[in-house]
mmCIF file of C-alpha atoms in Angstrom:
data_model
loop_
_atom_site.group_PDB
_atom_site.id
_atom_site.type_symbol
_atom_site.label_atom_id
_atom_site.label_comp_id
_atom_site.label_asym_id
_atom_site.label_seq_id
_atom_site.Cartn_x
_atom_site.Cartn_y
_atom_site.Cartn_z
ATOM 1 C CA MET X 18 47.982 -140.494 -1.066
ATOM 2 C CA ASN X 19 45.051 -141.604 -3.720
ATOM 3 C CA THR X 20 42.531 -139.046 -4.036
ATOM 4 C CA GLU X 21 39.639 -141.941 -5.482
ATOM 5 C CA GLN X 22 39.682 -144.460 -2.042
ATOM 6 C CA GLU X 23 39.505 -141.908 0.410
ATOM 7 C CA TYR X 24 37.276 -140.078 -1.772
ATOM 8 C CA ARG X 25 34.970 -143.134 -1.235
ATOM 9 C CA GLU X 26 35.414 -143.236 2.736
ATOM 10 C CA VAL X 27 34.542 -140.196 3.452
ATOM 11 C CA ILE X 28 32.137 -140.337 0.846
ATOM 12 C CA THR X 29 31.164 -144.276 2.916
ATOM 13 C CA ALA X 30 31.120 -141.985 6.174
ATOM 14 C CA CYS X 31 28.412 -139.781 4.967
ATOM 15 C CA ARG X 32 26.432 -142.679 3.464
ATOM 16 C CA ASN X 33 26.567 -143.651 6.460
ATOM 17 C CA ILE X 34 25.342 -140.857 8.690
ATOM 18 C CA TYR X 35 22.681 -140.398 6.066
ATOM 19 C CA THR X 36 20.799 -144.656 5.833
ATOM 20 C CA LEU X 37 21.045 -143.814 9.551
ATOM 21 C CA LYS X 38 18.784 -140.255 9.628
ATOM 22 C CA MET X 39 17.061 -142.217 7.498
ATOM 23 C CA LYS X 40 15.838 -144.670 10.175
ATOM 24 C CA ASP X 41 14.566 -142.221 12.692
ATOM 25 C CA TYR X 42 12.820 -139.906 10.048
ATOM 26 C CA GLY X 43 12.672 -140.926 6.603
ATOM 27 C CA PRO X 44 12.994 -139.250 3.816
ATOM 28 C CA SER X 45 11.083 -136.554 5.708
ATOM 29 C CA TRP X 46 12.977 -134.402 4.075
ATOM 30 C CA ARG X 47 11.543 -134.424 0.838
ATOM 31 C CA ILE X 48 9.086 -131.965 1.789
ATOM 32 C CA MET X 49 11.755 -129.400 1.562
ATOM 33 C CA ARG X 50 11.795 -126.479 -0.993
ATOM 34 C CA PRO X 51 14.698 -125.504 -3.051
ATOM 35 C CA GLN X 52 15.753 -122.780 -0.526
ATOM 36 C CA THR X 53 14.993 -125.061 2.544
ATOM 37 C CA VAL X 54 17.514 -126.784 1.153
ATOM 38 C CA ASN X 55 20.123 -123.936 0.772
ATOM 39 C CA ASP X 56 18.979 -122.248 3.652
ATOM 40 C CA GLN X 57 19.686 -125.678 5.801
ATOM 41 C CA LEU X 58 23.223 -125.132 3.554
ATOM 42 C CA PHE X 59 23.828 -121.914 4.848
ATOM 43 C CA ILE X 60 23.432 -122.880 8.107
ATOM 44 C CA LYS X 61 26.196 -126.050 7.876
ATOM 45 C CA ALA X 62 28.312 -124.050 6.484
ATOM 46 C CA LYS X 63 28.297 -120.605 8.005
ATOM 47 C CA ARG X 64 28.275 -122.632 11.443
ATOM 48 C CA ILE X 65 31.985 -123.879 10.261
ATOM 49 C CA ARG X 66 33.491 -120.041 8.722
ATOM 50 C CA THR X 67 32.479 -118.485 12.138
ATOM 51 C CA ILE X 68 34.522 -121.572 14.089
ATOM 52 C CA GLU X 69 37.438 -120.867 11.658
ATOM 53 C CA MET X 70 37.541 -117.277 12.452
ATOM 54 C CA THR X 71 36.554 -117.440 15.573
ATOM 55 C CA GLY X 72 37.830 -120.590 17.030
ATOM 56 C CA VAL X 73 35.389 -120.883 19.067
ATOM 57 C CA ASN X 74 32.510 -123.823 19.184
ATOM 58 C CA LEU X 75 30.420 -123.393 21.519
ATOM 59 C CA VAL X 76 27.541 -126.110 20.839
ATOM 60 C CA GLY X 77 30.147 -128.756 21.084
ATOM 61 C CA ASP X 78 29.771 -130.039 17.998
ATOM 62 C CA ASP X 79 32.414 -130.593 15.162
ATOM 63 C CA ILE X 80 32.685 -128.869 11.900
ATOM 64 C CA ARG X 81 33.500 -132.974 10.009
ATOM 65 C CA GLY X 82 29.253 -133.836 11.188
ATOM 66 C CA GLU X 83 28.765 -130.074 9.336
ATOM 67 C CA LEU X 84 30.551 -131.096 6.351
ATOM 68 C CA MET X 85 29.463 -134.264 6.659
ATOM 69 C CA ALA X 86 25.942 -132.953 6.827
ATOM 70 C CA ILE X 87 26.647 -130.451 3.697
ATOM 71 C CA VAL X 88 27.498 -133.507 1.673
ATOM 72 C CA ASN X 89 24.001 -134.667 2.593
ATOM 73 C CA TYR X 90 22.143 -132.136 2.142
ATOM 74 C CA SER X 91 23.850 -131.014 -1.596
ATOM 75 C CA VAL X 92 22.421 -134.833 -2.362
ATOM 76 C CA MET X 93 19.271 -133.836 -1.173
ATOM 77 C CA GLY X 94 19.227 -131.013 -3.104
ATOM 78 C CA ILE X 95 19.536 -132.687 -6.637
ATOM 79 C CA ILE X 96 17.367 -134.745 -5.353
ATOM 80 C CA GLN X 97 15.053 -132.143 -5.618
ATOM 81 C CA LEU X 98 15.918 -130.237 -7.865
ATOM 82 C CA ARG X 99 15.872 -134.026 -10.258
ATOM 83 C CA PHE X 100 11.908 -134.639 -8.993
ATOM 84 C CA GLY X 101 11.157 -131.607 -7.379
ATOM 85 C CA PHE X 102 9.015 -131.209 -3.825
ATOM 86 C CA ALA X 103 6.262 -133.013 -2.533
ATOM 87 C CA ASP X 104 3.559 -131.954 0.147
ATOM 88 C CA SER X 105 4.877 -135.746 1.444
ATOM 89 C CA VAL X 106 6.296 -138.047 1.663
ATOM 90 C CA ASP X 107 6.754 -139.468 -1.327
ATOM 91 C CA MET X 108 9.848 -142.162 -1.606
ATOM 92 C CA THR X 109 11.085 -144.960 0.460
ATOM 93 C CA ALA X 110 14.407 -144.995 2.510
ATOM 94 C CA ASP X 111 15.293 -147.670 0.653
ATOM 95 C CA GLU X 112 14.550 -145.208 -2.251
ATOM 96 C CA ALA X 113 16.239 -142.624 -1.592
ATOM 97 C CA THR X 114 19.468 -143.720 -0.647
ATOM 98 C CA LYS X 115 18.886 -145.709 -4.074
ATOM 99 C CA LEU X 116 19.315 -141.807 -5.563
ATOM 100 C CA TYR X 117 22.445 -141.580 -3.622
ATOM 101 C CA ASP X 118 24.521 -143.497 -4.381
ATOM 102 C CA ASP X 119 23.343 -143.046 -7.811
ATOM 103 C CA ILE X 120 24.590 -139.293 -7.176
ATOM 104 C CA THR X 121 27.873 -139.271 -5.667
ATOM 105 C CA THR X 122 28.695 -142.287 -7.810
ATOM 106 C CA GLU X 123 28.518 -138.337 -10.192
ATOM 107 C CA ALA X 124 29.788 -136.865 -8.017
ATOM 108 C CA ARG X 125 32.514 -138.395 -7.363
ATOM 109 C CA GLU X 126 32.856 -139.607 -11.683
ATOM 110 C CA LEU X 127 32.670 -135.305 -11.672
ATOM 111 C CA MET X 128 34.683 -134.719 -9.444
ATOM 112 C CA LEU X 129 37.711 -137.171 -11.071
ATOM 113 C CA ARG X 130 37.399 -135.244 -14.276
ATOM 114 C CA LYS X 131 38.144 -132.393 -12.846
ATOM 115 C CA ASN X 132 41.014 -133.297 -10.856
ATOM 116 C CA HIS X 133 42.984 -134.194 -13.485
ATOM 117 C CA ASP X 134 41.860 -130.985 -15.388
ATOM 118 C CA TYR X 135 42.801 -129.183 -12.322
ATOM 119 C CA GLY X 136 46.003 -130.805 -10.831
ATOM 120 C CA GLU X 137 44.441 -131.087 -6.977
ATOM 121 C CA ALA X 138 44.726 -128.007 -6.633
ATOM 122 C CA TRP X 139 42.668 -127.954 -3.914
ATOM 123 C CA ARG X 140 44.930 -129.598 -2.305
ATOM 124 C CA ASP X 141 47.196 -126.527 -1.287
ATOM 125 C CA MET X 142 44.129 -124.650 -0.701
ATOM 126 C CA LEU X 143 43.050 -123.666 3.164
ATOM 127 C CA PRO X 144 39.998 -125.753 4.394
ATOM 128 C CA SER X 145 38.751 -122.144 4.879
ATOM 129 C CA SER X 146 39.088 -120.868 1.383
ATOM 130 C CA LEU X 147 37.207 -124.304 1.160
ATOM 131 C CA THR X 148 34.739 -123.030 2.960
ATOM 132 C CA ASP X 149 34.221 -119.673 1.471
ATOM 133 C CA ILE X 150 33.801 -121.296 -1.880
ATOM 134 C CA ILE X 151 30.759 -123.138 -0.496
ATOM 135 C CA LEU X 152 29.335 -120.316 1.240
ATOM 136 C CA THR X 153 29.640 -118.284 -2.414
ATOM 137 C CA LYS X 154 27.633 -121.957 -4.570
ATOM 138 C CA ILE X 155 24.250 -121.604 -1.776
ATOM 139 C CA ASN X 156 24.894 -118.305 -2.598
ATOM 140 C CA ARG X 157 24.411 -118.770 -6.055
ATOM 141 C CA ASN X 158 21.896 -121.316 -5.257
ATOM 142 C CA LYS X 159 20.288 -118.191 -3.688
ATOM 143 C CA GLN X 160 20.379 -115.753 -6.632
ATOM 144 C CA ILE X 161 19.106 -118.901 -8.255
ATOM 145 C CA ASN X 162 16.270 -119.598 -6.543
ATOM 146 C CA ALA X 163 15.356 -115.969 -7.225
ATOM 147 C CA ASN X 164 15.292 -116.271 -10.520
ATOM 148 C CA ASP X 165 13.232 -118.917 -10.749
ATOM 149 C CA GLY X 166 16.189 -121.361 -11.068
ATOM 150 C CA ARG X 167 17.144 -120.263 -15.086
ATOM 151 C CA THR X 168 20.224 -119.024 -16.048
ATOM 152 C CA LEU X 169 21.728 -116.899 -18.753
ATOM 153 C CA ILE X 170 25.261 -118.449 -18.646
ATOM 154 C CA SER X 171 26.213 -119.728 -15.520
ATOM 155 C CA GLU X 172 26.254 -123.105 -15.193
ATOM 156 C CA GLY X 173 22.444 -124.043 -12.686
ATOM 157 C CA ALA X 174 22.149 -124.899 -9.410
ATOM 158 C CA ASP X 175 22.994 -128.781 -10.295
ATOM 159 C CA GLY X 176 25.886 -127.920 -10.860
ATOM 160 C CA ASN X 177 26.883 -125.454 -7.313
ATOM 161 C CA TYR X 178 25.135 -128.791 -5.089
ATOM 162 C CA PHE X 179 27.768 -131.488 -7.120
ATOM 163 C CA ASP X 180 30.546 -128.493 -6.674
ATOM 164 C CA MET X 181 29.243 -128.099 -2.775
ATOM 165 C CA LEU X 182 29.173 -132.481 -1.910
ATOM 166 C CA ASN X 183 32.676 -131.854 -3.607
ATOM 167 C CA TYR X 184 35.035 -128.832 -1.429
ATOM 168 C CA ALA X 185 33.423 -130.744 1.184
ATOM 169 C CA VAL X 186 34.410 -134.702 0.629
ATOM 170 C CA PHE X 187 37.890 -132.540 -0.380
ATOM 171 C CA TYR X 188 37.799 -130.068 3.194
ATOM 172 C CA LEU X 189 36.510 -133.972 4.735
ATOM 173 C CA ILE X 190 40.267 -136.363 3.829
ATOM 174 C CA LYS X 191 41.938 -132.885 3.999
ATOM 175 C CA TYR X 192 40.505 -133.695 8.201
ATOM 176 C CA MET X 193 41.328 -137.544 7.386
ATOM 177 C CA GLU X 194 45.396 -136.642 6.590
ATOM 178 C CA ALA X 195 45.714 -134.959 9.196
ATOM 179 C CA ASP X 196 44.597 -137.960 11.754
ATOM 180 C CA LYS X 197 46.776 -140.222 10.385
#
């Protein structure tokens, strides 16, 4: 098990979807306000939790696709925090993809540091716990948004987006390993 290699494989798959969506829609998400990005993440994570709890999937799209969407919406959330939301599309697909690469590199480096310190604890966690942590991070960002983006002692919304991204990648790695 090589976490960094597995991480890169997952990000490559997520990036592929991101770039294909850019070809379909461009960076139309640039108009989303922070609460909308959080709600998009909430929809994805809530669906995963419902499927985990009920074992029933009526839509047919699998959990992997929802996790990949969480990775991609987390990147979008970080971009929105750093650049603010726009009233119209204000960047090209190439610019949005370059930012994607920069942010996922930053996320990977953060993961490597945390993974070292925590001893790859995520490998011993249940996938459902990863879902719950992602939902908690979404709720934290909703509260930070309600506080006009300010925190007193806690990390900001960007830290939560990075954590959501990384926990979704961990869940996807667990899927990869189960397939082998």
